[in-house]
Amino acid sequence: MKYFATLMLFLWLTVAVANTADLVKFSDPAYHERYQLLITELRCPKCQNQNLADSNAPISLDLRAQIQQLLEKGLSNHEIEEYLTQRYSEFILYRPEVNQKTYLLWLSPLLFLGVGFVTVLRLSRRSTEISSPDVSGTPDQQQVADLLDDGGQ
Amino acid sequence: MLEPCQLNRLALFLPIILFLVLSVILLLGLDKDPTDLPSALVGKSFPAFNLPSLDSENGFLDQQDIVGEAALVNVWATWCYACRIEHGMLNELATSGVKIIGLNYKDNQKDAKRWLELRGDPYAFSVFDAQGSLGIDLGVYGAPETFLVDANGVIRFRRVGVIDERVWASEFKPLYDQLKATSE
């Protein structure tokens, strides 16, 4: 029983320690939701293929703390993103803004969809032409008819 | 006007033309350094700050201490291995008359002072940024980083990574000389 109690205490402690690592306290619970959204949509500048939520690089810890402070200061999500792009460039946004430099990027899915649609349309049209060609009245057909007529006589 | 069969032949070559274009684009991309982020601060004024100096004799420093002449602002720390490699080059530059301002980034004050005693101090002064707040305002994401600031305190160039002879000669020197010449 004594051992069991010790073991339970030990387990409880490890859980407690594990929890503190990700404990971010906000004065208003609504901030927490926005915080989670922001850190998943912002990119760590150091470990480039991770977002701020996944990364444990020191710079990510700092930026998460900074975002927490900015939220408490009452900045909107857009203002926080702007704050960070002013310092870390647009690189930090996983979802870049639509502007002159990125409109091609944003429109390319539509463009490719259009190209694909046109291609499919043309291919299907061509295949119907091939499968049921209109041969009546062509010279070959005339010849076949003549030969058949000759054979019949 | 092209005949239909000529058009068909062109269409036949379309995939390989697309493939070649894509290959060239991707090939050019290979030369790019993915860790080299576009700098958001070039052309802007050095951000405002109010931080203690590393040796604490100069009291607090602010952005007014940066302006006056073209200078390098070098972000360094004792935990940063590459800063060790860079330090000799900074000493040389300082001896040759380049003004270098240190930004001691998220460091231990005692260790940082000892580092300068051991390896020589190329800095006119070092700003002690223990929390990394000025670092965030500068968009710093790793040390060493070096900013070239003109006499009016406007950031003109930024380099992430070590400065060596080659980098100095090709990336910094032409602009630095030009800034020096115009301010005199």
Short mmCIF file of C-alpha atoms in Angstrom, two decimals:
data_model
loop_
_atom_site.label_atom_id
_atom_site.label_comp_id
_atom_site.label_asym_id
_atom_site.label_seq_id
_atom_site.Cartn_x
_atom_site.Cartn_y
_atom_site.Cartn_z
CA MET A 1 0.00 0.00 0.00
CA LYS A 2 2.83 2.30 0.93
CA TYR A 3 4.61 1.52 -2.33
CA PHE A 4 1.42 2.07 -4.24
CA ALA A 5 0.92 5.46 -2.63
CA THR A 6 4.50 6.45 -3.49
CA LEU A 7 4.02 5.32 -7.06
CA MET A 8 0.79 7.28 -7.39
CA LEU A 9 2.43 10.38 -5.96
CA PHE A 10 5.28 9.99 -8.43
CA LEU A 11 2.89 9.60 -11.36
CA TRP A 12 0.87 12.58 -10.24
CA LEU A 13 4.04 14.68 -10.04
CA THR A 14 5.13 13.78 -13.58
CA VAL A 15 1.70 14.72 -14.87
CA ALA A 16 1.83 17.98 -12.95
CA VAL A 17 5.26 18.79 -14.40
CA ALA A 18 4.18 17.90 -17.93
CA ASN A 19 1.17 20.19 -17.64
CA THR A 20 3.04 23.27 -16.50
CA ALA A 21 5.06 23.27 -19.73
CA ASP A 22 2.05 24.29 -21.75
CA LEU A 23 0.20 26.36 -19.23
CA VAL A 24 -0.61 29.80 -20.49
CA LYS A 25 -2.85 31.88 -18.28
CA PHE A 26 -5.10 34.59 -19.60
CA SER A 27 -7.29 37.08 -17.79
CA ASP A 28 -10.09 36.28 -20.24
CA PRO A 29 -10.69 32.69 -21.50
CA ALA A 30 -11.59 34.08 -24.95
CA TYR A 31 -7.96 35.12 -25.36
CA HIS A 32 -6.89 31.53 -25.03
CA GLU A 33 -8.80 30.46 -28.12
CA ARG A 34 -7.38 33.32 -30.18
CA TYR A 35 -3.92 32.57 -28.82
CA GLN A 36 -4.19 28.93 -29.98
CA LEU A 37 -5.35 30.04 -33.43
CA LEU A 38 -2.54 32.58 -33.78
CA ILE A 39 0.27 30.25 -32.74
CA THR A 40 -0.90 27.57 -35.16
CA GLU A 41 -1.11 30.02 -38.07
CA LEU A 42 2.23 31.73 -37.43
CA ARG A 43 5.47 30.23 -38.51
CA CYS A 44 8.62 29.84 -36.45
CA PRO A 45 11.35 31.91 -38.14
CA LYS A 46 14.12 29.63 -36.90
CA CYS A 47 12.84 26.08 -37.42
CA GLN A 48 11.15 26.91 -40.65
CA ASN A 49 8.69 24.12 -41.15
CA GLN A 50 7.03 24.34 -37.77
CA ASN A 51 4.49 26.75 -36.47
CA LEU A 52 4.95 28.60 -33.21
CA ALA A 53 2.74 26.09 -31.40
CA ASP A 54 4.86 23.08 -32.35
CA SER A 55 8.27 24.64 -32.08
CA ASN A 56 10.33 24.67 -28.92
CA ALA A 57 13.04 26.94 -30.29
CA PRO A 58 13.86 29.79 -27.88
CA ILE A 59 12.60 32.33 -30.40
CA SER A 60 9.23 30.55 -30.53
CA LEU A 61 8.96 30.65 -26.75
CA ASP A 62 9.69 34.39 -26.88
CA LEU A 63 7.21 35.02 -29.65
CA ARG A 64 4.49 33.03 -27.90
CA ALA A 65 5.09 35.08 -24.76
CA GLN A 66 4.98 38.25 -26.85
CA ILE A 67 1.70 37.23 -28.48
CA GLN A 68 0.27 36.50 -25.04
CA GLN A 69 1.22 40.00 -23.90
CA LEU A 70 -0.17 41.63 -27.02
CA LEU A 71 -3.48 39.79 -26.57
CA GLU A 72 -3.69 41.03 -22.99
CA LYS A 73 -3.00 44.53 -24.26
CA GLY A 74 -6.15 44.20 -26.35
CA LEU A 75 -4.69 44.02 -29.87
CA SER A 76 -6.80 42.30 -32.53
CA ASN A 77 -5.52 39.19 -34.33
CA HIS A 78 -4.86 41.26 -37.41
CA GLU A 79 -2.88 43.83 -35.44
CA ILE A 80 -0.78 41.09 -33.88
CA GLU A 81 -0.05 39.59 -37.29
CA GLU A 82 0.90 43.03 -38.55
CA TYR A 83 3.15 43.58 -35.53
CA LEU A 84 5.02 40.38 -36.35
CA THR A 85 5.22 40.92 -40.12
CA GLN A 86 6.73 44.35 -39.51
CA ARG A 87 9.55 42.63 -37.67
CA TYR A 88 9.85 39.19 -39.23
CA SER A 89 8.47 39.90 -42.74
CA GLU A 90 5.58 38.08 -44.39
CA PHE A 91 7.54 34.87 -44.00
CA ILE A 92 5.99 34.44 -40.57
CA LEU A 93 2.46 34.11 -41.95
CA TYR A 94 1.44 30.61 -42.98
CA ARG A 95 -1.58 32.23 -44.62
CA PRO A 96 -0.15 35.12 -46.62
CA GLU A 97 -2.31 38.14 -47.32
CA VAL A 98 -3.79 38.59 -50.78
CA ASN A 99 -1.78 41.34 -52.44
CA GLN A 100 0.04 42.09 -55.66
CA LYS A 101 2.82 39.64 -54.83
CA THR A 102 0.57 36.77 -53.79
CA TYR A 103 -2.49 36.99 -56.02
CA LEU A 104 -1.02 34.44 -58.43
CA LEU A 105 -0.49 32.07 -55.52
CA TRP A 106 -4.06 32.51 -54.33
CA LEU A 107 -5.61 32.28 -57.79
CA SER A 108 -3.50 29.39 -59.07
CA PRO A 109 -5.89 26.67 -57.74
CA LEU A 110 -8.73 28.25 -59.74
CA LEU A 111 -6.47 28.62 -62.75
CA PHE A 112 -5.42 24.97 -62.65
CA LEU A 113 -9.02 23.89 -62.13
CA GLY A 114 -9.98 25.87 -65.25
CA VAL A 115 -7.16 24.38 -67.31
CA GLY A 116 -8.11 20.89 -66.14
CA PHE A 117 -11.77 21.48 -66.93
CA VAL A 118 -11.03 22.71 -70.46
CA THR A 119 -8.68 19.78 -71.09
CA VAL A 120 -11.21 17.21 -69.93
CA LEU A 121 -13.92 18.87 -72.00
CA ARG A 122 -11.82 18.83 -75.16
CA LEU A 123 -10.64 15.25 -74.64
CA SER A 124 -14.16 13.97 -74.08
CA ARG A 125 -15.40 15.79 -77.18
CA ARG A 126 -12.62 14.29 -79.26
CA SER A 127 -13.34 10.76 -78.00
CA THR A 128 -17.01 11.02 -79.00
CA GLU A 129 -15.88 12.14 -82.45
CA ILE A 130 -13.62 9.11 -82.75
CA SER A 131 -16.10 6.56 -81.39
CA SER A 132 -18.96 7.48 -83.71
CA PRO A 133 -17.52 8.91 -86.93
CA ASP A 134 -20.02 9.93 -89.56
CA VAL A 135 -18.98 7.87 -92.58
CA SER A 136 -22.12 7.93 -94.70
CA GLY A 137 -21.51 9.51 -98.07
CA THR A 138 -17.71 9.30 -97.98
CA PRO A 139 -16.02 7.84 -101.11
CA ASP A 140 -14.99 4.72 -99.20
CA GLN A 141 -18.53 4.06 -98.14
CA GLN A 142 -19.71 4.55 -101.71
CA GLN A 143 -17.13 2.02 -102.89
CA VAL A 144 -18.23 -0.51 -100.29
CA ALA A 145 -21.83 -0.05 -101.35
CA ASP A 146 -20.91 -0.52 -105.02
CA LEU A 147 -18.94 -3.68 -104.29
CA LEU A 148 -21.82 -5.07 -102.25
CA ASP A 149 -24.21 -4.27 -105.09
CA ASP A 150 -21.91 -6.03 -107.60
CA GLY A 151 -21.72 -9.13 -105.36
CA GLY A 152 -25.51 -9.23 -105.15
CA GLN A 153 -25.98 -9.42 -108.89
CA MET B 1 -2.54 30.49 -89.88
CA LEU B 2 -1.41 27.08 -88.69
CA GLU B 3 -2.89 23.94 -90.15
CA PRO B 4 -4.69 21.64 -87.68
CA CYS B 5 -1.98 18.99 -87.97
CA GLN B 6 0.74 21.56 -87.21
CA LEU B 7 -1.22 22.59 -84.12
CA ASN B 8 -1.40 18.96 -83.08
CA ARG B 9 2.35 18.65 -83.37
CA LEU B 10 2.81 21.71 -81.19
CA ALA B 11 0.48 20.19 -78.63
CA LEU B 12 2.66 17.09 -78.70
CA PHE B 13 5.65 19.16 -77.57
CA LEU B 14 3.72 21.06 -74.93
CA PRO B 15 4.43 18.61 -72.07
CA ILE B 16 8.19 18.66 -72.65
CA ILE B 17 8.19 22.46 -72.92
CA LEU B 18 6.29 22.70 -69.63
CA PHE B 19 8.68 20.20 -68.09
CA LEU B 20 11.73 22.23 -69.18
CA VAL B 21 10.28 25.49 -67.88
CA LEU B 22 9.51 23.89 -64.53
CA SER B 23 12.99 22.35 -64.39
CA VAL B 24 14.63 25.74 -64.91
CA ILE B 25 12.49 27.34 -62.19
CA LEU B 26 13.30 24.56 -59.72
CA LEU B 27 16.98 24.61 -60.66
CA LEU B 28 17.18 28.33 -59.91
CA GLY B 29 15.48 27.64 -56.57
CA LEU B 30 18.28 25.27 -55.56
CA ASP B 31 20.69 28.19 -55.24
CA LYS B 32 18.48 30.00 -52.77
CA ASP B 33 19.20 29.74 -49.07
CA PRO B 34 15.91 28.85 -47.36
CA THR B 35 17.13 30.25 -44.03
CA ASP B 36 17.66 33.64 -45.63
CA LEU B 37 14.44 35.45 -44.78
CA PRO B 38 13.43 38.66 -46.49
CA SER B 39 14.22 41.45 -44.09
CA ALA B 40 11.33 43.59 -43.02
CA LEU B 41 13.52 46.28 -41.48
CA VAL B 42 15.81 47.40 -44.28
CA GLY B 43 15.00 51.03 -45.04
CA LYS B 44 13.38 51.63 -41.67
CA SER B 45 14.70 53.47 -38.63
CA PHE B 46 16.40 51.48 -35.94
CA PRO B 47 13.65 50.59 -33.43
CA ALA B 48 13.35 52.60 -30.22
CA PHE B 49 14.76 50.94 -27.12
CA ASN B 50 15.91 51.74 -23.62
CA LEU B 51 18.26 49.11 -22.26
CA PRO B 52 21.26 48.96 -19.93
CA SER B 53 24.75 48.77 -21.33
CA LEU B 54 26.62 45.52 -20.82
CA ASP B 55 29.36 47.01 -18.67
CA SER B 56 26.70 49.05 -16.78
CA GLU B 57 29.08 52.02 -16.57
CA ASN B 58 27.32 53.81 -19.39
CA GLY B 59 23.95 53.44 -17.67
CA PHE B 60 21.01 53.12 -20.00
CA LEU B 61 21.29 53.36 -23.77
CA ASP B 62 18.68 54.24 -26.37
CA GLN B 63 18.36 54.63 -30.14
CA GLN B 64 20.00 58.08 -29.97
CA ASP B 65 23.26 56.33 -29.08
CA ILE B 66 23.19 54.49 -32.40
CA VAL B 67 23.01 57.55 -34.68
CA GLY B 68 25.86 59.85 -35.65
CA GLU B 69 27.95 57.76 -37.99
CA ALA B 70 27.53 54.65 -40.10
CA ALA B 71 27.98 51.64 -37.84
CA LEU B 72 27.43 47.91 -37.60
CA VAL B 73 25.07 46.58 -34.98
CA ASN B 74 26.13 43.04 -34.20
CA VAL B 75 23.84 40.65 -32.31
CA TRP B 76 25.93 38.27 -30.24
CA ALA B 77 25.83 35.95 -27.24
CA THR B 78 28.18 33.64 -25.40
CA TRP B 79 25.86 30.67 -26.06
CA CYS B 80 26.15 31.26 -29.79
CA TYR B 81 28.81 29.05 -31.30
CA ALA B 82 29.05 30.88 -34.62
CA CYS B 83 29.76 34.15 -32.74
CA ARG B 84 33.05 32.58 -31.65
CA ILE B 85 34.01 32.10 -35.29
CA GLU B 86 33.00 35.63 -36.16
CA HIS B 87 34.74 37.38 -33.29
CA GLY B 88 38.21 37.56 -34.83
CA MET B 89 36.81 39.22 -37.93
CA LEU B 90 34.95 41.80 -35.80
CA ASN B 91 38.17 42.59 -33.92
CA GLU B 92 39.91 43.17 -37.24
CA LEU B 93 37.14 45.43 -38.49
CA ALA B 94 37.20 47.45 -35.27
CA THR B 95 40.96 47.92 -35.58
CA SER B 96 40.53 49.14 -39.13
CA GLY B 97 38.18 51.85 -37.85
CA VAL B 98 34.68 50.41 -38.38
CA LYS B 99 32.33 51.37 -35.57
CA ILE B 100 30.64 48.25 -34.22
CA ILE B 101 27.88 48.35 -31.63
CA GLY B 102 27.19 45.11 -29.79
CA LEU B 103 23.76 43.80 -28.93
CA ASN B 104 24.31 41.15 -26.28
CA TYR B 105 21.23 39.00 -26.84
CA LYS B 106 19.59 36.89 -24.10
CA ASP B 107 22.84 36.31 -22.32
CA ASN B 108 24.35 36.12 -18.86
CA GLN B 109 25.97 39.45 -18.05
CA LYS B 110 28.93 37.95 -16.21
CA ASP B 111 29.69 35.42 -18.95
CA ALA B 112 29.39 38.10 -21.61
CA LYS B 113 31.85 40.43 -19.85
CA ARG B 114 34.31 37.58 -19.40
CA TRP B 115 34.00 36.69 -23.09
CA LEU B 116 35.03 40.22 -24.07
CA GLU B 117 37.96 40.17 -21.66
CA LEU B 118 39.13 36.86 -23.09
CA ARG B 119 38.61 37.49 -26.79
CA GLY B 120 38.99 41.24 -27.05
CA ASP B 121 36.23 43.83 -27.28
CA PRO B 122 35.49 45.08 -30.81
CA TYR B 123 32.41 47.00 -29.67
CA ALA B 124 32.16 50.73 -29.09
CA PHE B 125 29.62 49.61 -26.48
CA SER B 126 27.30 46.69 -26.01
CA VAL B 127 23.59 46.93 -25.31
CA PHE B 128 22.52 44.29 -22.79
CA ASP B 129 19.22 42.79 -23.96
CA ALA B 130 18.59 40.05 -21.39
CA GLN B 131 14.94 39.46 -22.33
CA GLY B 132 15.44 39.71 -26.08
CA SER B 133 12.89 42.52 -26.41
CA LEU B 134 15.01 44.62 -28.77
CA GLY B 135 15.77 41.34 -30.51
CA ILE B 136 12.06 40.89 -31.29
CA ASP B 137 11.79 44.50 -32.50
CA LEU B 138 14.72 43.83 -34.84
CA GLY B 139 13.25 40.55 -36.06
CA VAL B 140 16.23 38.63 -34.71
CA TYR B 141 15.79 34.86 -34.86
CA GLY B 142 19.32 33.65 -34.25
CA ALA B 143 22.74 35.00 -33.50
CA PRO B 144 24.96 36.20 -35.01
CA GLU B 145 23.09 38.82 -36.99
CA THR B 146 24.53 42.10 -38.20
CA PHE B 147 22.76 45.29 -39.24
CA LEU B 148 24.39 48.12 -41.14
CA VAL B 149 22.94 51.38 -39.86
CA ASP B 150 23.60 54.75 -41.50
CA ALA B 151 24.38 58.05 -39.76
CA ASN B 152 20.67 58.84 -39.43
CA GLY B 153 19.92 55.56 -37.71
CA VAL B 154 18.26 53.95 -40.73
CA ILE B 155 18.92 50.23 -41.25
CA ARG B 156 20.48 49.79 -44.68
CA PHE B 157 21.45 46.15 -44.75
CA ARG B 158 21.05 43.03 -42.68
CA ARG B 159 22.99 39.81 -42.59
CA VAL B 160 21.97 36.67 -40.71
CA GLY B 161 25.00 34.52 -40.00
CA VAL B 162 28.73 34.92 -39.70
CA ILE B 163 30.62 37.82 -41.26
CA ASP B 164 33.91 36.68 -42.74
CA GLU B 165 36.35 38.31 -45.16
CA ARG B 166 34.32 37.33 -48.19
CA VAL B 167 30.96 38.46 -46.79
CA TRP B 168 32.43 41.75 -45.63
CA ALA B 169 34.07 42.46 -48.98
CA SER B 170 31.09 41.49 -51.11
CA GLU B 171 28.04 42.44 -49.05
CA PHE B 172 29.02 45.12 -46.55
CA LYS B 173 32.07 47.04 -47.68
CA PRO B 174 30.71 48.72 -50.84
CA LEU B 175 27.63 50.02 -49.01
CA TYR B 176 29.59 50.91 -45.88
CA ASP B 177 32.17 52.90 -47.88
CA GLN B 178 29.38 54.68 -49.68
CA LEU B 179 27.63 55.59 -46.41
CA LYS B 180 30.92 56.80 -44.96
CA ALA B 181 31.64 58.93 -48.03
CA THR B 182 28.22 60.61 -48.06
CA SER B 183 28.23 61.43 -44.34
CA GLU B 184 31.64 63.11 -44.49
#
